[in-house]
Amino acid sequence: MTRIRTYKTLIMAAQPNELESQLDAIRQEAKTAIVETTTLDQLEQLRVKYLGKKGPIPQVLGGMGKLDPAERPRIGARANEVKEAIQIDLDRKKDELQTAAIAAQLEAETIDVTMPGVMKPQGRLHPLNSTIDQVLDIFVGLGYTVAEGPEMETDYYNFEALNFLPDHPARDMQDTLYLPDGNLLRTHTSPVQIRYMEANDPPIRVAVPGKTYRRDTVDATHSAVFHQIEILAIDEGLTFTDLKGTIKVFLQELFGEVEIRFRPSFFPFTEPSAEVDVKWKGRWLEILGCGMVDPNVLKAVGYDPEVYTGFAAGFGVERLAMVLHQIDDIRRLYNSDLRFLKQF
C-alpha cells in the first residue's frame, strides 16, 4: 500500500523516469504476490487489486494527460507491458492452481481397481410376464392394439353388457368377490372390450391382458387370482373363417407346427362359440375359448350388427405358461421360490 500511495503522488508530479521506476516496482510486487498465492480466491483478489478499475495500472493510464506529449507513448507502452505481464502471471498461476486442485481431487477419490468387485445378480422375467410379452408380440405383429382397464368393475360391464342376463346360469361359473358398493372384481378381461368399443368406432383390433378373479378352490390347476389375455376384432364382413385363421396363426407362432381342433361350446357373449385344443406331446390340450361376437353385445355398445361382425377369443396365461414350460402345479407360479424362478 505504501508503494501505491507513493505512486499516486508521482502521477501528480508527472515525472516520466520516476513513473517508469514505479511501474517496475508494481510489476515486481504483483509477481511476488502471485507466486505466494495458494488459492483461486486469493488470485482473483490480486487480479482486482492490480488490474481492476481502481488498480495502479489504470491510474497510470488515467494520468497520461499530465505528461509531456513526447513522453506519453513511451510511458503508455511501458504501462501496457506491465499490465500484460501481470495478466500472463495471473493466467499461469490460475492454470497451476486448477491443475493442483484436480490432482488433489483425483487423489482423494481414487478407486482401487484391483479390489474385488461387488456382484449384483441380474433380475429375470417371471414366466407369467414373459408369456404375456410373447403372446402380445404375436398379436401386435398381426396389427392388434394393446388395451387395459380397471380390475374393479361394475355388474354392467362385467356381465350385463356381455349378454349375461341377471338370472343366467353362466354367472354361477364366474362367481367372484363382491364389494359393499355393489361393484365387483372382474372375472375376465372382457369388460375392457366393452369399454374400448364404447370409446372407438370400427374397425377394431385389440388385445387385452390383465389380472382376473373368480371364486375357485385353489389346487394344482386352479387359482382364485389368475391372468387372462383376450382379443377382439370388429369390422365389416368378418367371419368364423377369419377367426380360425387368426387362432391358427397365433397357436403355431406359440407352439410351432401343431394340430389344432375346434369343438362347439357356449359363451353368453359369442355365437357360435368354440373351444380350441392343440395336440401337445401326444395328447389334446384345451387352450382357449372363442367365437363370433353376439349381436346383443354389438347393440350394447351402439354398433349395428347388420353392418358389423366380429370375433373374440380368450385364454389363461397360467395355462399357456404351464404348457410351454412343463410346470406341474399352478401354485409354483405364485410362491416366489427363487429355486423355481431362477430356471427361467
Coordinates of N, CA and C in Angstrom, one line a residue, residues 126-281:
H126 N -40.4 -63.0 -14.8 CA -41.3 -64.1 -14.3 C -41.9 -64.8 -15.4
P127 N -42.1 -66.1 -15.4 CA -42.7 -66.8 -16.5 C -44.0 -66.3 -16.9
L128 N -44.8 -65.8 -16.0 CA -46.1 -65.2 -16.4 C -45.9 -63.9 -17.3
N129 N -45.0 -63.1 -16.8 CA -44.7 -61.9 -17.6 C -44.1 -62.2 -19.0
S130 N -43.2 -63.1 -19.0 CA -42.6 -63.5 -20.3 C -43.6 -64.1 -21.2
T131 N -44.6 -64.8 -20.7 CA -45.6 -65.4 -21.5 C -46.5 -64.3 -22.1
I132 N -46.9 -63.4 -21.2 CA -47.7 -62.3 -21.7 C -47.0 -61.5 -22.8
D133 N -45.7 -61.2 -22.6 CA -45.0 -60.5 -23.6 C -44.9 -61.2 -24.9
Q134 N -44.7 -62.5 -24.8 CA -44.6 -63.4 -26.0 C -46.0 -63.4 -26.8
V135 N -47.1 -63.5 -26.1 CA -48.4 -63.5 -26.7 C -48.7 -62.1 -27.3
L136 N -48.5 -61.1 -26.6 CA -48.8 -59.7 -27.1 C -47.9 -59.4 -28.3
D137 N -46.6 -59.9 -28.3 CA -45.8 -59.6 -29.5 C -46.4 -60.2 -30.8
I138 N -47.0 -61.4 -30.6 CA -47.6 -62.1 -31.8 C -48.8 -61.3 -32.3
F139 N -49.7 -60.8 -31.4 CA -50.9 -60.1 -31.8 C -50.5 -58.7 -32.3
V140 N -49.6 -58.1 -31.7 CA -49.2 -56.7 -32.2 C -48.6 -56.9 -33.6
G141 N -47.9 -58.0 -33.8 CA -47.5 -58.3 -35.2 C -48.6 -58.5 -36.2
L142 N -49.7 -58.9 -35.7 CA -50.9 -59.1 -36.5 C -51.8 -57.8 -36.7
G143 N -51.3 -56.7 -36.1 CA -52.0 -55.5 -36.2 C -52.9 -55.1 -35.1
Y144 N -52.8 -55.8 -33.9 CA -53.7 -55.5 -32.8 C -53.1 -54.5 -31.9
T145 N -53.9 -53.7 -31.2 CA -53.5 -52.7 -30.3 C -53.7 -53.3 -28.9
V146 N -52.8 -53.0 -27.9 CA -52.9 -53.5 -26.6 C -53.8 -52.5 -25.8
A147 N -54.8 -53.0 -25.0 CA -55.6 -52.1 -24.2 C -55.7 -52.7 -22.8
E148 N -55.9 -51.8 -21.8 CA -56.0 -52.3 -20.4 C -57.2 -51.6 -19.8
G149 N -57.7 -52.1 -18.7 CA -58.8 -51.5 -18.0 C -58.8 -51.8 -16.5
P150 N -59.8 -51.3 -15.7 CA -59.8 -51.5 -14.3 C -60.1 -52.9 -13.9
E151 N -59.5 -53.3 -12.7 CA -59.8 -54.6 -12.2 C -61.1 -54.6 -11.4
M152 N -61.4 -53.5 -10.8 CA -62.7 -53.4 -10.1 C -63.7 -52.9 -11.1
E153 N -64.8 -53.7 -11.3 CA -65.8 -53.4 -12.4 C -67.2 -53.3 -11.8
T154 N -68.1 -52.8 -12.7 CA -69.5 -52.8 -12.3 C -70.1 -54.0 -12.9
D155 N -71.3 -54.4 -12.4 CA -72.0 -55.5 -12.9 C -72.4 -55.3 -14.4
Y156 N -72.6 -54.1 -14.8 CA -73.0 -53.9 -16.2 C -71.8 -54.3 -17.1
Y157 N -70.6 -53.8 -16.8 CA -69.5 -54.1 -17.8 C -69.0 -55.5 -17.7
N158 N -69.1 -56.1 -16.5 CA -68.6 -57.5 -16.3 C -69.6 -58.5 -16.8
F159 N -70.9 -58.2 -16.7 CA -71.9 -59.2 -17.0 C -72.9 -58.7 -18.1
E160 N -73.7 -57.7 -17.7 CA -74.9 -57.3 -18.5 C -74.5 -56.9 -19.9
A161 N -73.5 -56.1 -20.1 CA -73.2 -55.6 -21.5 C -72.6 -56.8 -22.3
L162 N -72.2 -57.9 -21.6 CA -71.7 -59.0 -22.3 C -72.7 -60.1 -22.5
N163 N -74.0 -59.8 -22.3 CA -75.1 -60.7 -22.6 C -75.3 -61.7 -21.5
F164 N -74.8 -61.4 -20.3 CA -75.1 -62.3 -19.1 C -76.4 -61.7 -18.5
L165 N -77.5 -62.3 -18.7 CA -78.7 -61.9 -18.0 C -78.6 -62.0 -16.5
P166 N -79.4 -61.3 -15.7 CA -79.3 -61.3 -14.3 C -79.4 -62.7 -13.7
D167 N -80.3 -63.6 -14.3 CA -80.6 -64.9 -13.8 C -79.9 -66.0 -14.6
H168 N -78.9 -65.6 -15.5 CA -78.3 -66.6 -16.4 C -77.4 -67.5 -15.6
P169 N -77.5 -68.8 -15.8 CA -76.7 -69.8 -15.0 C -75.2 -69.6 -15.3
A170 N -74.8 -68.9 -16.4 CA -73.4 -68.7 -16.7 C -72.7 -67.9 -15.6
R171 N -73.5 -67.1 -14.9 CA -72.9 -66.2 -13.8 C -72.4 -67.1 -12.7
D172 N -73.0 -68.2 -12.5 CA -72.6 -69.1 -11.4 C -71.1 -69.6 -11.6
M173 N -70.8 -69.8 -12.9 CA -69.4 -70.2 -13.2 C -68.4 -69.1 -13.0
Q174 N -68.9 -67.9 -12.9 CA -67.9 -66.8 -12.8 C -68.2 -66.0 -11.5
D175 N -68.5 -66.7 -10.4 CA -68.7 -66.1 -9.1 C -67.4 -65.5 -8.7
T176 N -67.5 -64.3 -8.1 CA -66.3 -63.5 -7.8 C -66.5 -62.8 -6.4
L177 N -65.6 -61.9 -6.2 CA -65.6 -61.1 -4.9 C -66.4 -59.8 -5.1
Y178 N -67.5 -59.7 -4.3 CA -68.4 -58.5 -4.5 C -68.1 -57.5 -3.4
L179 N -68.1 -56.2 -3.8 CA -67.7 -55.1 -2.9 C -68.9 -54.5 -2.3
P180 N -68.8 -53.8 -1.1 CA -70.0 -53.2 -0.5 C -70.7 -52.2 -1.3
D181 N -70.0 -51.5 -2.2 CA -70.7 -50.5 -3.0 C -71.4 -51.1 -4.3
G182 N -71.4 -52.4 -4.4 CA -72.1 -53.0 -5.5 C -71.2 -53.4 -6.6
N183 N -70.0 -52.9 -6.6 CA -69.0 -53.3 -7.6 C -68.4 -54.7 -7.3
L184 N -67.6 -55.1 -8.2 CA -67.0 -56.5 -8.1 C -65.6 -56.5 -8.7
L185 N -64.9 -57.5 -8.4 CA -63.6 -57.8 -9.0 C -63.8 -58.6 -10.3
R186 N -63.3 -58.1 -11.5 CA -63.7 -58.6 -12.7 C -63.4 -60.1 -12.8
T187 N -64.2 -60.8 -13.5 CA -64.0 -62.3 -13.7 C -63.3 -62.6 -15.0
H188 N -63.1 -61.7 -15.9 CA -62.4 -61.8 -17.1 C -62.0 -60.5 -17.6
T189 N -61.3 -60.4 -18.7 CA -60.8 -59.1 -19.2 C -61.8 -58.6 -20.3
S190 N -62.9 -59.3 -20.5 CA -63.9 -58.9 -21.5 C -64.5 -57.5 -21.2
P191 N -64.7 -57.0 -20.0 CA -65.2 -55.7 -19.8 C -64.4 -54.6 -20.5
V192 N -63.1 -54.8 -20.7 CA -62.2 -53.9 -21.4 C -62.7 -53.8 -22.8
Q193 N -63.1 -54.9 -23.4 CA -63.6 -54.9 -24.8 C -64.8 -54.0 -24.9
I194 N -65.7 -54.0 -23.9 CA -66.9 -53.2 -24.0 C -66.5 -51.7 -23.9
R195 N -65.6 -51.4 -22.9 CA -65.1 -50.0 -22.7 C -64.4 -49.5 -24.0
Y196 N -63.6 -50.4 -24.6 CA -62.9 -50.0 -25.8 C -63.9 -49.7 -26.9
M197 N -64.9 -50.6 -27.1 CA -65.8 -50.4 -28.2 C -66.6 -49.1 -28.0
E198 N -67.0 -48.8 -26.7 CA -67.7 -47.6 -26.4 C -66.9 -46.3 -26.8
A199 N -65.6 -46.4 -26.7 CA -64.8 -45.3 -27.0 C -64.2 -45.2 -28.4
N200 N -64.4 -46.2 -29.2 CA -63.8 -46.3 -30.5 C -64.8 -46.8 -31.6
D201 N -64.7 -46.3 -32.8 CA -65.5 -46.8 -33.9 C -64.8 -48.0 -34.6
P202 N -65.5 -48.9 -35.2 CA -64.9 -49.9 -36.0 C -64.1 -49.3 -37.2
P203 N -63.1 -50.0 -37.8 CA -62.7 -51.3 -37.4 C -61.8 -51.3 -36.1
I204 N -61.9 -52.5 -35.4 CA -61.2 -52.6 -34.2 C -60.4 -53.9 -34.2
R205 N -59.1 -53.8 -33.7 CA -58.3 -55.0 -33.4 C -57.6 -54.7 -32.1
V206 N -58.0 -55.4 -31.0 CA -57.5 -55.1 -29.7 C -57.1 -56.4 -29.0
A207 N -56.0 -56.3 -28.2 CA -55.6 -57.4 -27.3 C -55.6 -56.9 -25.9
V208 N -56.2 -57.7 -25.0 CA -56.4 -57.2 -23.6 C -55.8 -58.1 -22.6
P209 N -54.7 -57.8 -22.0 CA -54.1 -58.6 -20.9 C -54.5 -58.0 -19.6
G210 N -54.5 -58.9 -18.5 CA -54.8 -58.4 -17.2 C -55.1 -59.5 -16.2
K211 N -55.2 -59.0 -14.9 CA -55.5 -59.9 -13.8 C -57.0 -60.1 -13.6
T212 N -57.4 -61.3 -13.3 CA -58.9 -61.5 -13.1 C -59.1 -62.4 -11.8
Y213 N -60.3 -62.4 -11.4 CA -60.7 -63.0 -10.1 C -61.9 -63.9 -10.2
R214 N -61.9 -65.1 -9.6 CA -63.0 -65.9 -9.5 C -63.0 -66.7 -8.2
R215 N -64.1 -67.2 -7.8 CA -64.2 -67.9 -6.5 C -63.9 -69.4 -6.8
D216 N -62.6 -69.7 -7.1 CA -62.2 -71.0 -7.4 C -61.4 -71.6 -6.2
T217 N -61.6 -72.9 -6.0 CA -60.8 -73.6 -5.0 C -59.4 -73.8 -5.5
V218 N -58.4 -73.3 -4.7 CA -57.0 -73.4 -5.2 C -56.5 -74.9 -5.2
D219 N -56.0 -75.3 -6.3 CA -55.4 -76.6 -6.4 C -54.3 -76.6 -7.5
A220 N -53.9 -77.7 -8.0 CA -52.8 -77.7 -8.9 C -53.0 -77.0 -10.2
T221 N -54.3 -76.9 -10.6 CA -54.7 -76.3 -11.9 C -55.6 -75.1 -11.8
H222 N -56.0 -74.7 -10.6 CA -56.9 -73.5 -10.4 C -56.4 -72.6 -9.4
S223 N -56.7 -71.3 -9.6 CA -56.4 -70.2 -8.6 C -57.5 -69.2 -8.6
A224 N -57.7 -68.6 -7.4 CA -58.7 -67.6 -7.3 C -58.3 -66.3 -8.0
V225 N -57.0 -66.1 -8.2 CA -56.5 -64.9 -8.9 C -55.6 -65.4 -10.1
F226 N -55.9 -65.0 -11.3 CA -55.1 -65.5 -12.4 C -55.1 -64.4 -13.5
H227 N -54.4 -64.7 -14.6 CA -54.2 -63.7 -15.7 C -54.9 -64.2 -17.0
Q228 N -55.5 -63.3 -17.7 CA -56.1 -63.6 -19.0 C -55.5 -62.7 -20.1
I229 N -55.6 -63.1 -21.3 CA -55.5 -62.3 -22.5 C -56.6 -62.6 -23.4
E230 N -57.3 -61.5 -23.8 CA -58.4 -61.7 -24.8 C -58.1 -60.8 -26.0
I231 N -58.7 -61.3 -27.1 CA -58.6 -60.5 -28.3 C -60.0 -60.2 -28.9
L232 N -60.1 -59.1 -29.6 CA -61.4 -58.7 -30.2 C -61.1 -58.1 -31.5
A233 N -61.9 -58.5 -32.5 CA -61.8 -57.9 -33.9 C -63.2 -57.6 -34.3
I234 N -63.4 -56.3 -34.7 CA -64.7 -55.9 -35.2 C -64.5 -55.2 -36.6
D235 N -65.3 -55.6 -37.6 CA -65.1 -55.0 -38.9 C -66.3 -55.4 -39.8
E236 N -66.4 -54.9 -40.9 CA -67.4 -55.3 -41.9 C -67.0 -56.6 -42.5
G237 N -67.8 -57.6 -42.5 CA -67.6 -58.9 -43.2 C -66.7 -59.9 -42.6
L238 N -66.4 -59.7 -41.3 CA -65.6 -60.8 -40.6 C -66.4 -62.0 -40.4
T239 N -65.8 -63.2 -40.6 CA -66.5 -64.5 -40.5 C -65.7 -65.4 -39.6
F240 N -66.3 -66.6 -39.3 CA -65.7 -67.6 -38.5 C -64.4 -68.1 -39.1
T241 N -64.3 -68.0 -40.4 CA -63.1 -68.4 -41.1 C -61.9 -67.5 -40.7
D242 N -62.2 -66.2 -40.6 CA -61.2 -65.2 -40.1 C -60.8 -65.5 -38.7
L243 N -61.7 -65.9 -37.9 CA -61.4 -66.3 -36.5 C -60.5 -67.5 -36.5
K244 N -60.8 -68.6 -37.3 CA -60.0 -69.8 -37.3 C -58.6 -69.5 -37.8
G245 N -58.5 -68.7 -38.9 CA -57.2 -68.3 -39.4 C -56.3 -67.6 -38.4
T246 N -56.9 -66.6 -37.7 CA -56.2 -65.9 -36.6 C -55.7 -66.8 -35.5
I247 N -56.6 -67.7 -35.0 CA -56.2 -68.6 -34.0 C -55.1 -69.5 -34.4
K248 N -55.2 -70.0 -35.7 CA -54.2 -70.9 -36.2 C -52.8 -70.3 -36.2
V249 N -52.8 -69.1 -36.8 CA -51.5 -68.3 -36.9 C -50.9 -68.1 -35.5
F250 N -51.8 -67.7 -34.5 CA -51.3 -67.5 -33.2 C -50.7 -68.7 -32.5
L251 N -51.5 -69.8 -32.6 CA -51.0 -71.0 -31.9 C -49.8 -71.6 -32.5
Q252 N -49.7 -71.5 -33.8 CA -48.5 -72.1 -34.5 C -47.3 -71.2 -34.2
E253 N -47.5 -69.9 -34.1 CA -46.4 -69.0 -33.7 C -45.9 -69.3 -32.2
L254 N -46.9 -69.7 -31.4 CA -46.6 -70.0 -30.0 C -46.0 -71.4 -29.8
F255 N -46.6 -72.4 -30.4 CA -46.2 -73.8 -30.2 C -45.5 -74.5 -31.3
G256 N -45.4 -73.8 -32.5 CA -44.9 -74.5 -33.7 C -45.9 -75.2 -34.5
E257 N -45.5 -76.1 -35.3 CA -46.5 -76.8 -36.2 C -47.2 -77.9 -35.4
V258 N -48.3 -77.5 -34.8 CA -49.1 -78.5 -34.0 C -50.5 -78.6 -34.7
E259 N -51.1 -79.8 -34.3 CA -52.5 -80.0 -34.8 C -53.5 -79.1 -33.9
I260 N -54.5 -78.6 -34.6 CA -55.5 -77.7 -33.9 C -56.9 -78.2 -34.2
R261 N -57.7 -78.2 -33.2 CA -59.1 -78.6 -33.4 C -60.1 -77.6 -32.7
F262 N -61.2 -77.4 -33.3 CA -62.3 -76.6 -32.7 C -63.4 -77.5 -32.3
R263 N -63.9 -77.3 -31.1 CA -65.1 -78.0 -30.6 C -66.2 -77.0 -30.2
P264 N -67.4 -77.4 -30.6 CA -68.5 -76.5 -30.2 C -68.6 -76.3 -28.7
S265 N -68.9 -75.0 -28.3 CA -69.1 -74.7 -26.9 C -70.1 -73.6 -26.8
F266 N -70.2 -73.0 -25.6 CA -71.1 -71.9 -25.3 C -70.5 -70.9 -24.5
F267 N -70.6 -69.6 -24.9 CA -70.3 -68.4 -24.1 C -71.4 -67.4 -24.3
P268 N -71.9 -66.7 -23.3 CA -73.0 -65.8 -23.5 C -72.7 -64.7 -24.5
F269 N -71.4 -64.3 -24.6 CA -71.1 -63.1 -25.4 C -70.6 -63.5 -26.9
T270 N -70.6 -64.8 -27.2 CA -70.3 -65.2 -28.6 C -71.3 -66.2 -29.1
E271 N -71.5 -66.2 -30.4 CA -72.5 -67.1 -31.0 C -72.2 -67.1 -32.5
P272 N -71.7 -68.3 -33.1 CA -71.4 -69.5 -32.4 C -70.1 -69.4 -31.6
S273 N -69.9 -70.4 -30.7 CA -68.7 -70.4 -29.8 C -68.0 -71.7 -30.0
A274 N -66.7 -71.7 -29.6 CA -65.9 -72.9 -29.7 C -64.8 -73.0 -28.7
E275 N -64.4 -74.2 -28.3 CA -63.2 -74.4 -27.5 C -62.1 -74.8 -28.5
V276 N -60.9 -74.4 -28.3 CA -59.8 -74.8 -29.2 C -58.8 -75.6 -28.4
D277 N -58.4 -76.8 -29.0 CA -57.4 -77.7 -28.5 C -56.2 -77.7 -29.4
V278 N -55.0 -78.0 -28.8 CA -53.8 -78.3 -29.6 C -53.3 -79.7 -29.2
K279 N -52.7 -80.4 -30.1 CA -52.2 -81.7 -29.8 C -50.7 -81.5 -29.4
W280 N -50.5 -81.7 -28.1 CA -49.2 -81.3 -27.5 C -48.6 -82.5 -26.8
K281 N -47.5 -83.0 -27.2 CA -46.8 -84.1 -26.7 C -47.7 -85.4 -26.6

